[in-house]
mmCIF file of C-alpha atoms in Angstrom:
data_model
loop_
_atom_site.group_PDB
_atom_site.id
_atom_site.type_symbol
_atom_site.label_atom_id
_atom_site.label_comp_id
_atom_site.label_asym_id
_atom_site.label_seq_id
_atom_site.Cartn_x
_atom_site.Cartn_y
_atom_site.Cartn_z
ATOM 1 C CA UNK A 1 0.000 0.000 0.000
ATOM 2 C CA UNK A 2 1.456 3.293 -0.465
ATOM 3 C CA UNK A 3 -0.839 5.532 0.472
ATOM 4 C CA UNK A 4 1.736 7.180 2.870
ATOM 5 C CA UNK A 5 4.018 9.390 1.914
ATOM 6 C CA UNK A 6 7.539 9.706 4.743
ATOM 7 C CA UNK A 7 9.577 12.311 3.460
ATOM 8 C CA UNK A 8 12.381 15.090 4.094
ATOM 9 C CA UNK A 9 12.589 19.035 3.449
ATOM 10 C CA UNK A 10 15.007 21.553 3.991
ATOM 11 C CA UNK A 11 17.509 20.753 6.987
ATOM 12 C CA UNK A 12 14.753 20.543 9.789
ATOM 13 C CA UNK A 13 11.683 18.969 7.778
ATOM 14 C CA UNK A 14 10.160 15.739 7.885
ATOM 15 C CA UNK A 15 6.607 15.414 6.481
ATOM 16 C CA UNK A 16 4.401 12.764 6.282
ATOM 17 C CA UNK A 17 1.199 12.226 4.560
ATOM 18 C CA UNK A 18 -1.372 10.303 4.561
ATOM 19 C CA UNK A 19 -5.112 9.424 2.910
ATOM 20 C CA UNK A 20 -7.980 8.074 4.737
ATOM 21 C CA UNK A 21 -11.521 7.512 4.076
ATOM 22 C CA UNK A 22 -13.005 9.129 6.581
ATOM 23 C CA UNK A 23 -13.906 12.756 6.603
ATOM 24 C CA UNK A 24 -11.701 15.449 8.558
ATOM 25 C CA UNK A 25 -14.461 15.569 11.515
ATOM 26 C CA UNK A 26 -13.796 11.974 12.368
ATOM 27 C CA UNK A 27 -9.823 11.977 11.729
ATOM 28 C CA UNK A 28 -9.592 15.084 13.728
ATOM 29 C CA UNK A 29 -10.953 13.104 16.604
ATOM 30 C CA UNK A 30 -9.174 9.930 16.571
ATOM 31 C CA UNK A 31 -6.357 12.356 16.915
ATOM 32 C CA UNK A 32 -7.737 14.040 19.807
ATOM 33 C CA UNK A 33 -9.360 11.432 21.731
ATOM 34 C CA UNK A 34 -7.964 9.692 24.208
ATOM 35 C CA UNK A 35 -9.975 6.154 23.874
ATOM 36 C CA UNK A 36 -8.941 6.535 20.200
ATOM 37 C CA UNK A 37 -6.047 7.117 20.586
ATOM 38 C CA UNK A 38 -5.402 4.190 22.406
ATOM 39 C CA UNK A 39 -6.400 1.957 19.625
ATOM 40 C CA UNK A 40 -4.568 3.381 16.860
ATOM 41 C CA UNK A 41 -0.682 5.187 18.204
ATOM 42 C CA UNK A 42 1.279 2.019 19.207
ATOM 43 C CA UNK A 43 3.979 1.644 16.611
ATOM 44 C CA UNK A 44 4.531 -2.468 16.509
ATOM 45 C CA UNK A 45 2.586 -5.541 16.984
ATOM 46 C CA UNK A 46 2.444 -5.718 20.821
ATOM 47 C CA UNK A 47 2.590 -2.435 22.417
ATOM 48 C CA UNK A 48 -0.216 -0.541 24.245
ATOM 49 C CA UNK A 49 -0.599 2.629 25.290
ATOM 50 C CA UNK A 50 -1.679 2.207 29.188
ATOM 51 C CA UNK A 51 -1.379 5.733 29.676
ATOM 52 C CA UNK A 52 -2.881 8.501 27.203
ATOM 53 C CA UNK A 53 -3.794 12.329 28.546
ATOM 54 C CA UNK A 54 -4.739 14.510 25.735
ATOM 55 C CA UNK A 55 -5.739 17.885 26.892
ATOM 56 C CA UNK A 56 -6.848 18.818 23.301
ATOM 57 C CA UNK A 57 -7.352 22.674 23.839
ATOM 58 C CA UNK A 58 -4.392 25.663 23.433
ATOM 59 C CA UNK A 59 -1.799 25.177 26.501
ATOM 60 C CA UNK A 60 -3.630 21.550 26.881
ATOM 61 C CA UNK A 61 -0.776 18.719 27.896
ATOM 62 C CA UNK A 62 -0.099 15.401 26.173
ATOM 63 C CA UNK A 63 1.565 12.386 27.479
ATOM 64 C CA UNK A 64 1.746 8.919 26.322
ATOM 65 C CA UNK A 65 2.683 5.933 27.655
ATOM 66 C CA UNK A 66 3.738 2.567 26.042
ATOM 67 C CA UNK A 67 4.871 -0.313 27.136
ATOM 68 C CA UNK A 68 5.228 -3.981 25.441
ATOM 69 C CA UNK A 69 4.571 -5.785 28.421
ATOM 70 C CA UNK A 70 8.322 -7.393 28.499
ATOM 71 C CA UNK A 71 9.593 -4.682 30.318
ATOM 72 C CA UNK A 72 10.005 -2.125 27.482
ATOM 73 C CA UNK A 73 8.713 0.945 27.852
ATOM 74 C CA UNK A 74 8.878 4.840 27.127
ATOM 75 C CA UNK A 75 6.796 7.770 26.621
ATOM 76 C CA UNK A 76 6.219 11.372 25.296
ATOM 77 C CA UNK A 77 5.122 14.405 26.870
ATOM 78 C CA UNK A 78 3.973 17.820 24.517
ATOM 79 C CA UNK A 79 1.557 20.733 24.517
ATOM 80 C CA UNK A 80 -0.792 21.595 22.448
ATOM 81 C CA UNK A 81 -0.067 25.130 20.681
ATOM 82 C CA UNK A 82 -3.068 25.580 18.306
ATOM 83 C CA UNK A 83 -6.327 23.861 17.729
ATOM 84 C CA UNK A 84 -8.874 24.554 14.533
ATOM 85 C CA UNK A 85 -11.795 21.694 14.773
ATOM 86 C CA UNK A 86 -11.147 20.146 12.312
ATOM 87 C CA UNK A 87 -8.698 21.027 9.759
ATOM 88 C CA UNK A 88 -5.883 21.939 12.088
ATOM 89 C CA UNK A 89 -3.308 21.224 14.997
ATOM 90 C CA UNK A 90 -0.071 22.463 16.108
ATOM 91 C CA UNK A 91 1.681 21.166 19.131
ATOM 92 C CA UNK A 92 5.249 20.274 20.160
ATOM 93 C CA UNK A 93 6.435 16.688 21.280
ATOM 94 C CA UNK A 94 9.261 15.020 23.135
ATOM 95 C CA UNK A 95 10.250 11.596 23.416
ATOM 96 C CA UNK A 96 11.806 10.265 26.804
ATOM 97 C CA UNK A 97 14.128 7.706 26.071
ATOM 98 C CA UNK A 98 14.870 8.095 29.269
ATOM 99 C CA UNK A 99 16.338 11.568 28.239
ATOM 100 C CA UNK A 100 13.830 14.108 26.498
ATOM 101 C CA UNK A 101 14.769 14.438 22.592
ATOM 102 C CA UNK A 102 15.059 18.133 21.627
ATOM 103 C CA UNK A 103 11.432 19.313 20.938
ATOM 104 C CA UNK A 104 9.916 18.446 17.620
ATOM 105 C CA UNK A 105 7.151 21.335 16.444
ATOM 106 C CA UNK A 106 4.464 19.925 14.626
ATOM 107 C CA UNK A 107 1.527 20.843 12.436
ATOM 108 C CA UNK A 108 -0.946 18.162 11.295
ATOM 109 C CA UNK A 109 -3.533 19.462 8.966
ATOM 110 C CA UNK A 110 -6.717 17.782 8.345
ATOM 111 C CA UNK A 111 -7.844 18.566 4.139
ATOM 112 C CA UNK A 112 -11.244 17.208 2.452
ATOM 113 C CA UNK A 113 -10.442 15.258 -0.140
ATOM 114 C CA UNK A 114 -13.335 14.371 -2.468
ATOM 115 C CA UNK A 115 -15.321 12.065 0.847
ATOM 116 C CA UNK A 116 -12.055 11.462 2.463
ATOM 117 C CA UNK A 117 -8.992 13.250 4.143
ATOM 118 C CA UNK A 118 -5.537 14.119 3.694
ATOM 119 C CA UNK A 119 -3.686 14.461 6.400
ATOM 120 C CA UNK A 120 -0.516 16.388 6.317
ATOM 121 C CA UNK A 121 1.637 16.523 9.247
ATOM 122 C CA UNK A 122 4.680 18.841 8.840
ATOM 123 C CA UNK A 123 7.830 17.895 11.791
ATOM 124 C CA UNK A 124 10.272 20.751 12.222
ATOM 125 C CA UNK A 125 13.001 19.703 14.213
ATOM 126 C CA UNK A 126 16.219 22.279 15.863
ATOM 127 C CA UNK A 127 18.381 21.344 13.278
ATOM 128 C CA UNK A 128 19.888 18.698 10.830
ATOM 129 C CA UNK A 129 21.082 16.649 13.666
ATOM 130 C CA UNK A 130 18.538 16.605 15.929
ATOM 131 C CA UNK A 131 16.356 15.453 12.559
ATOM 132 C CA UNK A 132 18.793 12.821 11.903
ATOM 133 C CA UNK A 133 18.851 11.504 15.361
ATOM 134 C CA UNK A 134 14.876 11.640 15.497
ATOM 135 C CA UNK A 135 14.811 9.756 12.330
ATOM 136 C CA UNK A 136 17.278 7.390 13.784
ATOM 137 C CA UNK A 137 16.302 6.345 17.365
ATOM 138 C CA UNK A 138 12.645 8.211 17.323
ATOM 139 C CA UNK A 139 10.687 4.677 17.277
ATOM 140 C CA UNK A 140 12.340 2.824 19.693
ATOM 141 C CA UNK A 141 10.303 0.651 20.062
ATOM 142 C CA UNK A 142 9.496 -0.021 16.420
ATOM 143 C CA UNK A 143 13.113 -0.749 15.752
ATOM 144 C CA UNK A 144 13.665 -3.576 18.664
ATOM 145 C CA UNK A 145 10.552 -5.292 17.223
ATOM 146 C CA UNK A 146 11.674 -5.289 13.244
ATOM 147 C CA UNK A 147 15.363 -5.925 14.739
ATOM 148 C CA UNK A 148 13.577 -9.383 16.375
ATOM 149 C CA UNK A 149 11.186 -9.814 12.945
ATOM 150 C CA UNK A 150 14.855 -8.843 10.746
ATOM 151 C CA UNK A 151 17.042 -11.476 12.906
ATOM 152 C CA UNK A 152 13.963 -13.961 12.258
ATOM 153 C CA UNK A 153 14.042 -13.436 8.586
ATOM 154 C CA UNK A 154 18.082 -13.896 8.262
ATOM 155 C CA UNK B 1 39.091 -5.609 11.329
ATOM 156 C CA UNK B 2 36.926 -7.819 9.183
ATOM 157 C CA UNK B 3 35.566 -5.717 7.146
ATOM 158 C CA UNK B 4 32.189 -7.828 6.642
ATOM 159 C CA UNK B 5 29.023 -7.170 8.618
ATOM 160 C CA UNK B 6 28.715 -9.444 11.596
ATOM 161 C CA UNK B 7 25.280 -9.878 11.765
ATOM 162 C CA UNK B 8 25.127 -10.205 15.945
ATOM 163 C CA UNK B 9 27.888 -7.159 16.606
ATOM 164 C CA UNK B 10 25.526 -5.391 14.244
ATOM 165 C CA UNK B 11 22.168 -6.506 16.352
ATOM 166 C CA UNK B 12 23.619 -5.521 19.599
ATOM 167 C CA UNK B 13 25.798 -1.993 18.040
ATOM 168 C CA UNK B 14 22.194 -0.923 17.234
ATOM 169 C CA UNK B 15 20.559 -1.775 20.437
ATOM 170 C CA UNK B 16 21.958 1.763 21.370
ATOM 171 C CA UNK B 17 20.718 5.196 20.558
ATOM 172 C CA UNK B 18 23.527 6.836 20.728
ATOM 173 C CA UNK B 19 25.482 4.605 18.310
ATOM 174 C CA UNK B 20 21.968 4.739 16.154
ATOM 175 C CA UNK B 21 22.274 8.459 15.749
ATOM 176 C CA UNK B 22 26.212 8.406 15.815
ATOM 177 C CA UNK B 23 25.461 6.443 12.315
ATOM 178 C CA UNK B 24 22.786 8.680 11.515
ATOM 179 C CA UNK B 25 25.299 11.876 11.712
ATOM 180 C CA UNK B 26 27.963 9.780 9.380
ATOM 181 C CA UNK B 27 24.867 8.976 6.941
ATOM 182 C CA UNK B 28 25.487 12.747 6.260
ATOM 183 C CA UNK B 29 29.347 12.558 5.349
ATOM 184 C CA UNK B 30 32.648 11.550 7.099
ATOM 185 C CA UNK B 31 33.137 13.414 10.900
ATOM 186 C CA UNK B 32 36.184 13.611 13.239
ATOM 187 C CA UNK B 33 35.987 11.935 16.640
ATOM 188 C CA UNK B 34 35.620 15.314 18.122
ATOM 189 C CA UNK B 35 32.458 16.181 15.465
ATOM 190 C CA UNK B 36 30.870 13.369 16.646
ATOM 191 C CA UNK B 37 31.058 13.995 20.286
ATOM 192 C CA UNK B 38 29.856 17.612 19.908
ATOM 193 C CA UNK B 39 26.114 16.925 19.853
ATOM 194 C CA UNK B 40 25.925 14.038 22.509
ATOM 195 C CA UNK B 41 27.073 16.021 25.073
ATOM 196 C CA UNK B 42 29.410 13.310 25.712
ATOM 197 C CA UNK B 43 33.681 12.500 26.404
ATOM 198 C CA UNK B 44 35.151 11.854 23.284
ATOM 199 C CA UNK B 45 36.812 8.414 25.090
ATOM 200 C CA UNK B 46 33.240 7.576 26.114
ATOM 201 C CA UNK B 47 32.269 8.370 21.662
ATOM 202 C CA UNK B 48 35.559 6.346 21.130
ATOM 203 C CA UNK B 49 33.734 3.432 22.716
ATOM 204 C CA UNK B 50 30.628 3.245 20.956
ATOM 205 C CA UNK B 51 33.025 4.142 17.723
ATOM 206 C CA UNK B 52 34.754 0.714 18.515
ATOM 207 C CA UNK B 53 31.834 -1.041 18.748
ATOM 208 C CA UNK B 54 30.220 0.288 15.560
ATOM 209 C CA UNK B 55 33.685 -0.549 14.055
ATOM 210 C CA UNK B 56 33.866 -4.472 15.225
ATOM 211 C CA UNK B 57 30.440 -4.416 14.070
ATOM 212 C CA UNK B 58 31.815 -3.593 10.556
ATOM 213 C CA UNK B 59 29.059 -0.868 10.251
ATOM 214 C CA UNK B 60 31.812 2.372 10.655
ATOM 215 C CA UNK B 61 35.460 2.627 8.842
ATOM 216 C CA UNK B 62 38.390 4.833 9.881
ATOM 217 C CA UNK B 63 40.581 6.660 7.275
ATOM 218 C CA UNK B 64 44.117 7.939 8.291
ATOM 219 C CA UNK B 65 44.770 11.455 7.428
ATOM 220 C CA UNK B 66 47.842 12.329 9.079
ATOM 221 C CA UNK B 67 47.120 12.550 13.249
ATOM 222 C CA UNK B 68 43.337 12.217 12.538
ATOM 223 C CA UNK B 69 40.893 9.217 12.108
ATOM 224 C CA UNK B 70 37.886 10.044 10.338
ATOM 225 C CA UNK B 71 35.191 8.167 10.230
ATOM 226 C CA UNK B 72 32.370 6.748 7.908
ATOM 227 C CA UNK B 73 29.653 4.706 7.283
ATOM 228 C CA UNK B 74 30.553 1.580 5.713
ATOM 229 C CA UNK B 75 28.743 -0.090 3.107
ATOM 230 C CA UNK B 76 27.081 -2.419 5.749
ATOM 231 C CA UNK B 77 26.041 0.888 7.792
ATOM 232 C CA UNK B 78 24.701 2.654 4.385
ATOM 233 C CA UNK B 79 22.213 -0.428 4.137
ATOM 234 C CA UNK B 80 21.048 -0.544 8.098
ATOM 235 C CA UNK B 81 20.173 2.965 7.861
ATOM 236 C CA UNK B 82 17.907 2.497 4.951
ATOM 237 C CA UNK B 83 16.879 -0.323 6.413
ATOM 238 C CA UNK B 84 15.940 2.207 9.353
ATOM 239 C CA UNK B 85 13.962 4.447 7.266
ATOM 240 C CA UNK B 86 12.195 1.488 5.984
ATOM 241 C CA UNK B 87 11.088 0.418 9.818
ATOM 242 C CA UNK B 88 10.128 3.541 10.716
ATOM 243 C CA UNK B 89 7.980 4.089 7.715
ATOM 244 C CA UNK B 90 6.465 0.660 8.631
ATOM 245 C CA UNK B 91 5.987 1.542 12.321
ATOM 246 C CA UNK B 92 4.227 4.130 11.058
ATOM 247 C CA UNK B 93 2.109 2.842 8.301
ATOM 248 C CA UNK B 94 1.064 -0.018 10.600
ATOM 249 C CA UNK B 95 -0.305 2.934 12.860
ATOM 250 C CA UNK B 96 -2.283 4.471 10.280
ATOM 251 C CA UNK B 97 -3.908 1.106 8.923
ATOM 252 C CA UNK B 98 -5.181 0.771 12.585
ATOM 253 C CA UNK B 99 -6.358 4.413 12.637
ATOM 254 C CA UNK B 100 -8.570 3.456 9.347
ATOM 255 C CA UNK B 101 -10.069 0.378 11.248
ATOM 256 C CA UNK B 102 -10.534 2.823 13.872
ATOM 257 C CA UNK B 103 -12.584 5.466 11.488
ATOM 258 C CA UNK B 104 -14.631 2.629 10.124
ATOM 259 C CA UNK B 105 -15.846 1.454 13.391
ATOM 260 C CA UNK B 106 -16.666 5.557 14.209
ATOM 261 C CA UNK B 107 -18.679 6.089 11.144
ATOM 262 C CA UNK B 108 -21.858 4.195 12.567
ATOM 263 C CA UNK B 109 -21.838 6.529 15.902
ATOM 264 C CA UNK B 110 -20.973 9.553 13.671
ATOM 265 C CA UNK B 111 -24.338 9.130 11.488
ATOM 266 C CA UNK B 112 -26.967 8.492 14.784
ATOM 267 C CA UNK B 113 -25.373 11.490 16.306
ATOM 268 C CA UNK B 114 -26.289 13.624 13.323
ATOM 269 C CA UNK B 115 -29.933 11.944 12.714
ATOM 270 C CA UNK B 116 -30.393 13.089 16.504
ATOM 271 C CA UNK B 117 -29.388 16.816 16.020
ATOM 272 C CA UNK B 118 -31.303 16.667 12.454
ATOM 273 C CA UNK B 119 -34.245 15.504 14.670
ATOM 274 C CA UNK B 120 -33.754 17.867 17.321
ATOM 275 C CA UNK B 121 -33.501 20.936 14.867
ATOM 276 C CA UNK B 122 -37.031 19.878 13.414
ATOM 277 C CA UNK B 123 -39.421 20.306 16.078
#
C-alpha cells in the first residue's frame, strides 16, 4: 500500500502524509481522543498505550505511555499550541528515552479530499542533527521489534 | 578488522541510541571523533567506545589522514540505515492502517449522532 508518503525538506523537515476515508471531523478526533487514541498510536505488533492524557485545547498537555509488556517501555510528553476543529493542529512533542529528545514542532492538517482526508503533518526539528537523530532512534520501540522480525528473517 | 558485517555485533551496536544516531550523523558525510562527540554532550573516550563497537560491528570505517581518524559509514552501515527508514515508515504505516479500522468502526456513531441533532432541529 502506499498511500503514505515519509519524506524530508530543507535541513529541519520531515513530512508525512497520509489518505484516509473518513472525513476530517472523524480523523480530527481519533487524533484528539484519548480512547482513540489508544487503539490506533502504538507503533509495533504488541505495544499498548496504558497511559494517554490529551488535553486537546491551546496550553492543553499530552503524554503517552507505552509499554510492550516485556519490560520495554517509554513515553512522550507535549503541549498543544493551536487547535482549529477540524482542519488543524499544532503542538510540540518530546520523546523520553529516558532523556527528552530536543522538541519536535508539529503541524498536522486535516484537508477534504473528495469524501475522504488528507492528512498532512509537517515535523520541524532544531536542526539537521537533531532530525537525523529523530529519524534514527525516534521509534524505539518499532526498531527492537523489526530488529527481532529482521534477525527472524536472516 | 573484518571488514564484513557481523550480523550479531551489528544486532547488539544498534541496540543503542547513541550509536543509532552516531550512524545517523555519518549517513550525512565523514566526521572527526571530536564532530561526533559535539552533539551528545558526551567525552570523546566515552564516543571512542561506541566508535569501537560500531567498528567491530563492521558498520563504521576509519581513514588515516595524518594525526586524525575520520570516520564513515561503511557499506554495511549505508544499508542498516535504509533499512531504518524502511522500519520507521512501517511503524508508522502499521499505525495508520489501525487508525482506518478505527474510522470505520466511528462512522456508525458519527451518522446516529447527526440523525439526533437533524431531529432535534425539526421540532
Amino acid at each position: 500500500m502506499s498511500k503514505m508518503t515519509l519524506k524530508t525538506e530543507g535541513d529541519k523537515h520531515v513530512i508525512v502524509t497520509r489518505r484516509f476515508a473518513a472525513r476530517p471531523e472523524a480523523v480530527y478526533r481519533a487524533h484528539t481522543d484519548p480512547k482513540l487514541i489508544q487503539q490506533w498510536l502504538l507503533g509495533p505488533e504488541g505495544w499498548t498505550m496504558p497511559v494517554c492524557i490529551n488535553e486537546a485545547k491551546p496550553g492543553g498537555k499530552i503524554r503517552y505511555e507505552w509499554t510492550n509488556g516485556k519490560g520495554g517501555s517509554f513515553h512522550l510528553t507535549g503541549e498543544y499550541q493551536e487547535l482549529e476543529p477540524y482542519s488543524r493542529i499544532v503542538h510540540v512533542e518530546r520523546m523520553h528515552l529516558p532523556d527528552p529528545t530536543p522538541d519536535n514542532h508539529v503541524e498536522t492538517r486535516f484537508d477534504l479530499d473528495g469524501t475522504g482526508t488528507l492528512m498532512t503533518m509537517r515535523m520541524t526539528l532544531p536542526d539537521a542533527q537533531t532530525r537525523a537523530a529523530m529519524l534514527a532512534t525516534g521509534m524505539e520501540r518499532g526498531m527492537e521489534a523489526s530488529y527481532a522480525r529482521l534477525e527472524g528473517m536472516i | 578488522m573484518s571488514p564484513t558485517l557481523n550480523l550479531d555485533a551489528a544486532f547488539s551496536a544498534l541496540a543503542d541510541p547513541t550509536r543509532r544516531a552516531i550512524l545517523a550523523h555519518l549517513a550525512k558525510g565523514e566526521a572527526s571523533v571530536m564532530e561526533l562527540a559535539k552533539p551528545f554532550e558526551m567525552t570523546q573516550p566515552a564516543i571512542s567506545q561506541h566508535l569501537k563497537v560500531l567498528e567491530n560491528a563492521g558498520l563504521v570505517t576509519r581513514r588515516v589522514d595524518g594525526a586524525k581518524r575520520p570516520r564513515r559509514l561503511a557499506r554495511a552501515g549505508i544499508e542498516v540505515m535504509d533499512q531504518w527508514l524502511a522500519m520507521l515508515r512501517k511503524a508508522l504505516e502499521k499505525n495508520y492502517d489501525r487508525l482506518d479500522e478505527v474510522l470505520a468502526g466511528m462512522e456508525q456513531p458519527t451518522i446516529k449522532m447527526i440523525t439526533k441533532t437533524k431531529r432535534g432541529e425539526k421540532r
